[in-house]
PDB file of C-alpha atoms in Angstrom:
ATOM      1  CA  MET A   1      21.259  -3.358 -52.248  1.00 40.00           C
ATOM      2  CA  THR A   2      18.473  -2.473 -49.853  1.00 41.00           C
ATOM      3  CA  THR A   3      14.912  -1.537 -50.629  1.00 42.00           C
ATOM      4  CA  GLU A   4      13.558   1.750 -49.397  1.00 44.00           C
ATOM      5  CA  LYS A   5      10.963   1.630 -46.587  1.00 45.00           C
ATOM      6  CA  ARG A   6       8.329   4.314 -46.968  1.00 44.00           C
ATOM      7  CA  PRO A   7       6.771   6.205 -44.046  1.00 44.00           C
ATOM      8  CA  ALA A   8       3.022   6.285 -43.382  1.00 44.00           C
ATOM      9  CA  GLY A   9       0.826   6.989 -46.369  1.00 44.00           C
ATOM     10  CA  PRO A  10      -0.770   4.961 -49.138  1.00 43.00           C
ATOM     11  CA  ALA A  11       1.411   1.997 -49.952  1.00 44.00           C
ATOM     12  CA  VAL A  12       3.824   2.177 -52.850  1.00 45.00           C
ATOM     13  CA  ALA A  13       6.022  -0.722 -53.847  1.00 51.00           C
ATOM     14  CA  ALA A  14       9.611  -0.254 -52.755  1.00 58.00           C
ATOM     15  CA  ARG A  15      12.029  -0.014 -55.654  1.00 60.00           C
ATOM     16  CA  PRO A  16      15.430  -1.667 -55.311  1.00 69.00           C
ATOM     17  CA  GLY A  17      18.618  -0.066 -56.570  1.00 80.00           C
ATOM     18  CA  PRO A  18      19.517   3.270 -58.091  1.00 87.00           C
ATOM     19  CA  ILE A  19      17.511   5.000 -60.817  1.00 85.00           C
ATOM     20  CA  SER A  20      19.024   4.139 -64.196  1.00 87.00           C
ATOM     21  CA  GLY A  21      17.920   7.035 -66.382  1.00 89.00           C
ATOM     22  CA  ILE A  22      15.681  10.051 -66.938  1.00 91.00           C
ATOM     23  CA  GLU A  23      12.716   7.936 -68.039  1.00 90.00           C
ATOM     24  CA  GLU A  24      12.844   5.917 -64.837  1.00 89.00           C
ATOM     25  CA  LEU A  25      13.238   9.115 -62.791  1.00 89.00           C
ATOM     26  CA  GLU A  26      10.159  10.607 -64.467  1.00 89.00           C
ATOM     27  CA  GLN A  27       8.205   7.406 -63.754  1.00 87.00           C
ATOM     28  CA  VAL A  28       9.223   7.460 -60.080  1.00 86.00           C
ATOM     29  CA  ALA A  29       8.281  11.160 -59.858  1.00 85.00           C
ATOM     30  CA  GLU A  30       4.871  10.478 -61.420  1.00 86.00           C
ATOM     31  CA  GLN A  31       4.220   7.625 -58.971  1.00 83.00           C
ATOM     32  CA  GLU A  32       5.235   9.825 -56.034  1.00 77.00           C
ATOM     33  CA  LEU A  33       2.987  12.703 -57.123  1.00 79.00           C
ATOM     34  CA  SER A  34       0.095  10.279 -57.549  1.00 79.00           C
ATOM     35  CA  ARG A  35       0.724   8.890 -54.053  1.00 76.00           C
ATOM     36  CA  GLN A  36       0.863  12.389 -52.575  1.00 71.00           C
ATOM     37  CA  LYS A  37      -2.452  13.366 -54.178  1.00 76.00           C
ATOM     38  CA  GLN A  38      -4.152  10.468 -52.367  1.00 78.00           C
ATOM     39  CA  CYS A  39      -3.349  12.008 -48.970  1.00 80.00           C
ATOM     40  CA  LYS A  40      -5.276  14.821 -47.344  1.00 85.00           C
ATOM     41  CA  ASN A  41      -2.071  16.184 -45.798  1.00 89.00           C
ATOM     42  CA  ARG A  42       1.650  15.538 -46.074  1.00 91.00           C
ATOM     43  CA  LEU A  43       3.648  16.145 -42.915  1.00 94.00           C
ATOM     44  CA  TYR A  44       7.338  16.803 -43.459  1.00 94.00           C
ATOM     45  CA  VAL A  45       9.458  16.393 -40.355  1.00 97.00           C
ATOM     46  CA  CYS A  46      12.684  18.331 -40.749  1.00 96.00           C
ATOM     47  CA  MET A  47      15.759  16.117 -40.779  1.00 96.00           C
ATOM     48  CA  GLY A  48      18.292  18.920 -41.135  1.00 94.00           C
ATOM     49  CA  THR A  49      21.275  18.902 -38.794  1.00 95.00           C
ATOM     50  CA  ALA A  50      19.782  21.250 -36.181  1.00 94.00           C
ATOM     51  CA  CYS A  51      16.490  19.386 -36.082  1.00 94.00           C
ATOM     52  CA  GLN A  52      18.245  16.030 -35.797  1.00 95.00           C
ATOM     53  CA  SER A  53      20.254  17.381 -32.882  1.00 96.00           C
ATOM     54  CA  CYS A  54      16.876  18.133 -31.263  1.00 95.00           C
ATOM     55  CA  HIS A  55      15.707  14.530 -31.849  1.00 96.00           C
ATOM     56  CA  SER A  56      13.535  14.998 -34.916  1.00 96.00           C
ATOM     57  CA  ASP A  57      14.042  11.273 -35.547  1.00 97.00           C
ATOM     58  CA  LYS A  58      12.014  10.566 -32.395  1.00 97.00           C
ATOM     59  CA  LEU A  59       9.417  13.093 -33.528  1.00 97.00           C
ATOM     60  CA  LEU A  60       9.154  11.363 -36.914  1.00 97.00           C
ATOM     61  CA  ALA A  61       8.692   7.980 -35.216  1.00 97.00           C
ATOM     62  CA  SER A  62       6.110   9.367 -32.781  1.00 97.00           C
ATOM     63  CA  LEU A  63       4.090  11.148 -35.454  1.00 97.00           C
ATOM     64  CA  THR A  64       4.160   8.073 -37.700  1.00 97.00           C
ATOM     65  CA  ALA A  65       2.994   5.889 -34.805  1.00 97.00           C
ATOM     66  CA  GLU A  66       0.204   8.334 -33.897  1.00 97.00           C
ATOM     67  CA  VAL A  67      -1.073   8.389 -37.487  1.00 96.00           C
ATOM     68  CA  LYS A  68      -1.057   4.584 -37.514  1.00 96.00           C
ATOM     69  CA  ALA A  69      -2.736   4.322 -34.075  1.00 97.00           C
ATOM     70  CA  ARG A  70      -5.559   6.558 -35.306  1.00 96.00           C
ATOM     71  CA  GLY A  71      -5.916   4.594 -38.558  1.00 95.00           C
ATOM     72  CA  LEU A  72      -5.144   7.657 -40.670  1.00 93.00           C
ATOM     73  CA  GLU A  73      -2.455   6.201 -42.944  1.00 90.00           C
ATOM     74  CA  ASP A  74      -4.553   6.885 -46.056  1.00 87.00           C
ATOM     75  CA  GLU A  75      -5.168  10.527 -45.083  1.00 89.00           C
ATOM     76  CA  TYR A  76      -1.819  11.632 -43.685  1.00 91.00           C
ATOM     77  CA  GLN A  77       1.596  10.936 -45.160  1.00 91.00           C
ATOM     78  CA  VAL A  78       4.405  11.435 -42.639  1.00 95.00           C
ATOM     79  CA  THR A  79       7.818  11.698 -44.190  1.00 92.00           C
ATOM     80  CA  PRO A  80      11.293  12.990 -43.383  1.00 95.00           C
ATOM     81  CA  GLY A  81      12.080  16.291 -45.071  1.00 93.00           C
ATOM     82  CA  GLY A  82      15.026  18.558 -45.667  1.00 91.00           C
ATOM     83  CA  CYS A  83      15.976  21.693 -43.785  1.00 89.00           C
ATOM     84  CA  GLN A  84      12.979  23.990 -43.406  1.00 87.00           C
ATOM     85  CA  GLY A  85      15.011  27.116 -42.850  1.00 84.00           C
ATOM     86  CA  ASN A  86      14.613  28.055 -39.200  1.00 88.00           C
ATOM     87  CA  CYS A  87      17.155  25.962 -37.333  1.00 89.00           C
ATOM     88  CA  ALA A  88      16.904  28.104 -34.198  1.00 89.00           C
ATOM     89  CA  GLU A  89      13.333  26.849 -33.656  1.00 92.00           C
ATOM     90  CA  ALA A  90      14.034  23.147 -34.201  1.00 94.00           C
ATOM     91  CA  PRO A  91      12.537  20.681 -34.603  1.00 96.00           C
ATOM     92  CA  LEU A  92      10.118  21.794 -37.308  1.00 95.00           C
ATOM     93  CA  ILE A  93       7.201  20.223 -39.161  1.00 96.00           C
ATOM     94  CA  THR A  94       5.653  21.598 -42.348  1.00 93.00           C
ATOM     95  CA  VAL A  95       2.206  20.437 -43.458  1.00 92.00           C
ATOM     96  CA  GLN A  96       1.278  20.508 -47.127  1.00 88.00           C
ATOM     97  CA  PRO A  97      -0.728  21.505 -49.045  1.00 85.00           C
ATOM     98  CA  GLU A  98      -1.653  24.294 -46.590  1.00 83.00           C
ATOM     99  CA  GLY A  99       1.944  25.231 -45.797  1.00 84.00           C
ATOM    100  CA  ASN A 100       1.366  25.375 -42.040  1.00 89.00           C
ATOM    101  CA  MET A 101       4.550  25.185 -40.003  1.00 92.00           C
ATOM    102  CA  TYR A 102       5.064  24.052 -36.427  1.00 95.00           C
ATOM    103  CA  HIS A 103       8.175  24.753 -34.348  1.00 95.00           C
ATOM    104  CA  TYR A 104       9.744  23.457 -31.136  1.00 96.00           C
ATOM    105  CA  VAL A 105       7.762  20.235 -31.663  1.00 96.00           C
ATOM    106  CA  ALA A 106       8.402  17.360 -29.249  1.00 96.00           C
ATOM    107  CA  PRO A 107       7.379  13.724 -29.804  1.00 97.00           C
ATOM    108  CA  GLU A 108       4.623  14.108 -27.202  1.00 96.00           C
ATOM    109  CA  ASP A 109       3.074  16.870 -29.373  1.00 96.00           C
ATOM    110  CA  SER A 110       2.147  14.389 -32.133  1.00 96.00           C
ATOM    111  CA  GLY A 111      -1.456  14.081 -30.937  1.00 95.00           C
ATOM    112  CA  ALA A 112      -1.897  17.862 -30.760  1.00 94.00           C
ATOM    113  CA  ILE A 113      -0.537  18.247 -34.309  1.00 94.00           C
ATOM    114  CA  LEU A 114      -3.005  15.689 -35.679  1.00 94.00           C
ATOM    115  CA  ASP A 115      -5.832  17.200 -33.629  1.00 94.00           C
ATOM    116  CA  SER A 116      -5.071  20.626 -35.117  1.00 91.00           C
ATOM    117  CA  LEU A 117      -5.240  19.161 -38.623  1.00 90.00           C
ATOM    118  CA  ALA A 118      -8.665  17.744 -37.743  1.00 88.00           C
ATOM    119  CA  GLY A 119      -9.897  21.221 -36.812  1.00 86.00           C
ATOM    120  CA  THR A 120      -9.042  21.847 -33.181  1.00 84.00           C
ATOM    121  CA  GLU A 121      -6.986  24.871 -32.189  1.00 87.00           C
ATOM    122  CA  THR A 122      -3.224  24.509 -32.548  1.00 86.00           C
ATOM    123  CA  PRO A 123      -1.396  25.191 -29.290  1.00 89.00           C
ATOM    124  CA  GLU A 124       0.140  28.682 -29.564  1.00 91.00           C
ATOM    125  CA  ARG A 125       3.574  27.411 -28.533  1.00 93.00           C
ATOM    126  CA  LEU A 126       3.715  25.231 -31.678  1.00 94.00           C
ATOM    127  CA  LYS A 127       2.613  27.833 -34.254  1.00 92.00           C
ATOM    128  CA  CYS A 128       5.406  29.088 -36.484  1.00 90.00           C
ATOM    129  CA  ASP A 129       4.847  32.160 -38.649  1.00 85.00           C
ATOM    130  CA  SER A 130       6.230  31.079 -42.015  1.00 77.00           C
ATOM    131  CA  GLN A 131       5.319  34.501 -43.453  1.00 73.00           C
ATOM    132  CA  SER A 132       7.651  36.376 -41.114  1.00 73.00           C
ATOM    133  CA  GLN A 133      10.516  38.478 -42.484  1.00 72.00           C
ATOM    134  CA  PHE A 134      12.885  35.675 -41.513  1.00 71.00           C
ATOM    135  CA  PHE A 135      11.283  33.314 -44.039  1.00 68.00           C
ATOM    136  CA  THR A 136      10.156  35.752 -46.714  1.00 68.00           C
ATOM    137  CA  GLY A 137      13.685  37.130 -47.000  1.00 72.00           C
ATOM    138  CA  GLN A 138      15.119  33.711 -47.835  1.00 69.00           C
ATOM    139  CA  LYS A 139      15.757  32.536 -51.355  1.00 72.00           C
ATOM    140  CA  ARG A 140      14.712  28.885 -51.414  1.00 64.00           C
ATOM    141  CA  VAL A 141      16.825  26.858 -53.809  1.00 70.00           C
ATOM    142  CA  VAL A 142      15.229  23.478 -53.131  1.00 61.00           C
ATOM    143  CA  THR A 143      11.694  23.031 -51.795  1.00 54.00           C
TER     144      THR A 143
END
């Protein structure tokens, strides 16, 4: 079996093998929540089918590298995420805890995304209105 490699963020020991029961699942969940609380922001790069077809894997790599280059691994956790619901505007990034969403993001936009999180203005072309009718009309089953 392989061990899981975690993206940027405070280090957590990789755990080999499948989870063996509810107690272990609860322990893993508690560790993950603790790790998430240590970060100022969590950046979820969509890895749904549409986003992957628009090279979200390259975006994930670029954003992870930019966080590392700036020495921000303890402040920003970059991680792959599930479908974010607006495939037509792929690739997407959602930032938690604020809930900000960015669309049509290219790998070369990684610096601008991090700059916007540090307080500079987000380029208009990257802003995605997650409160639009498109999103508010959806029933989210998994978040």
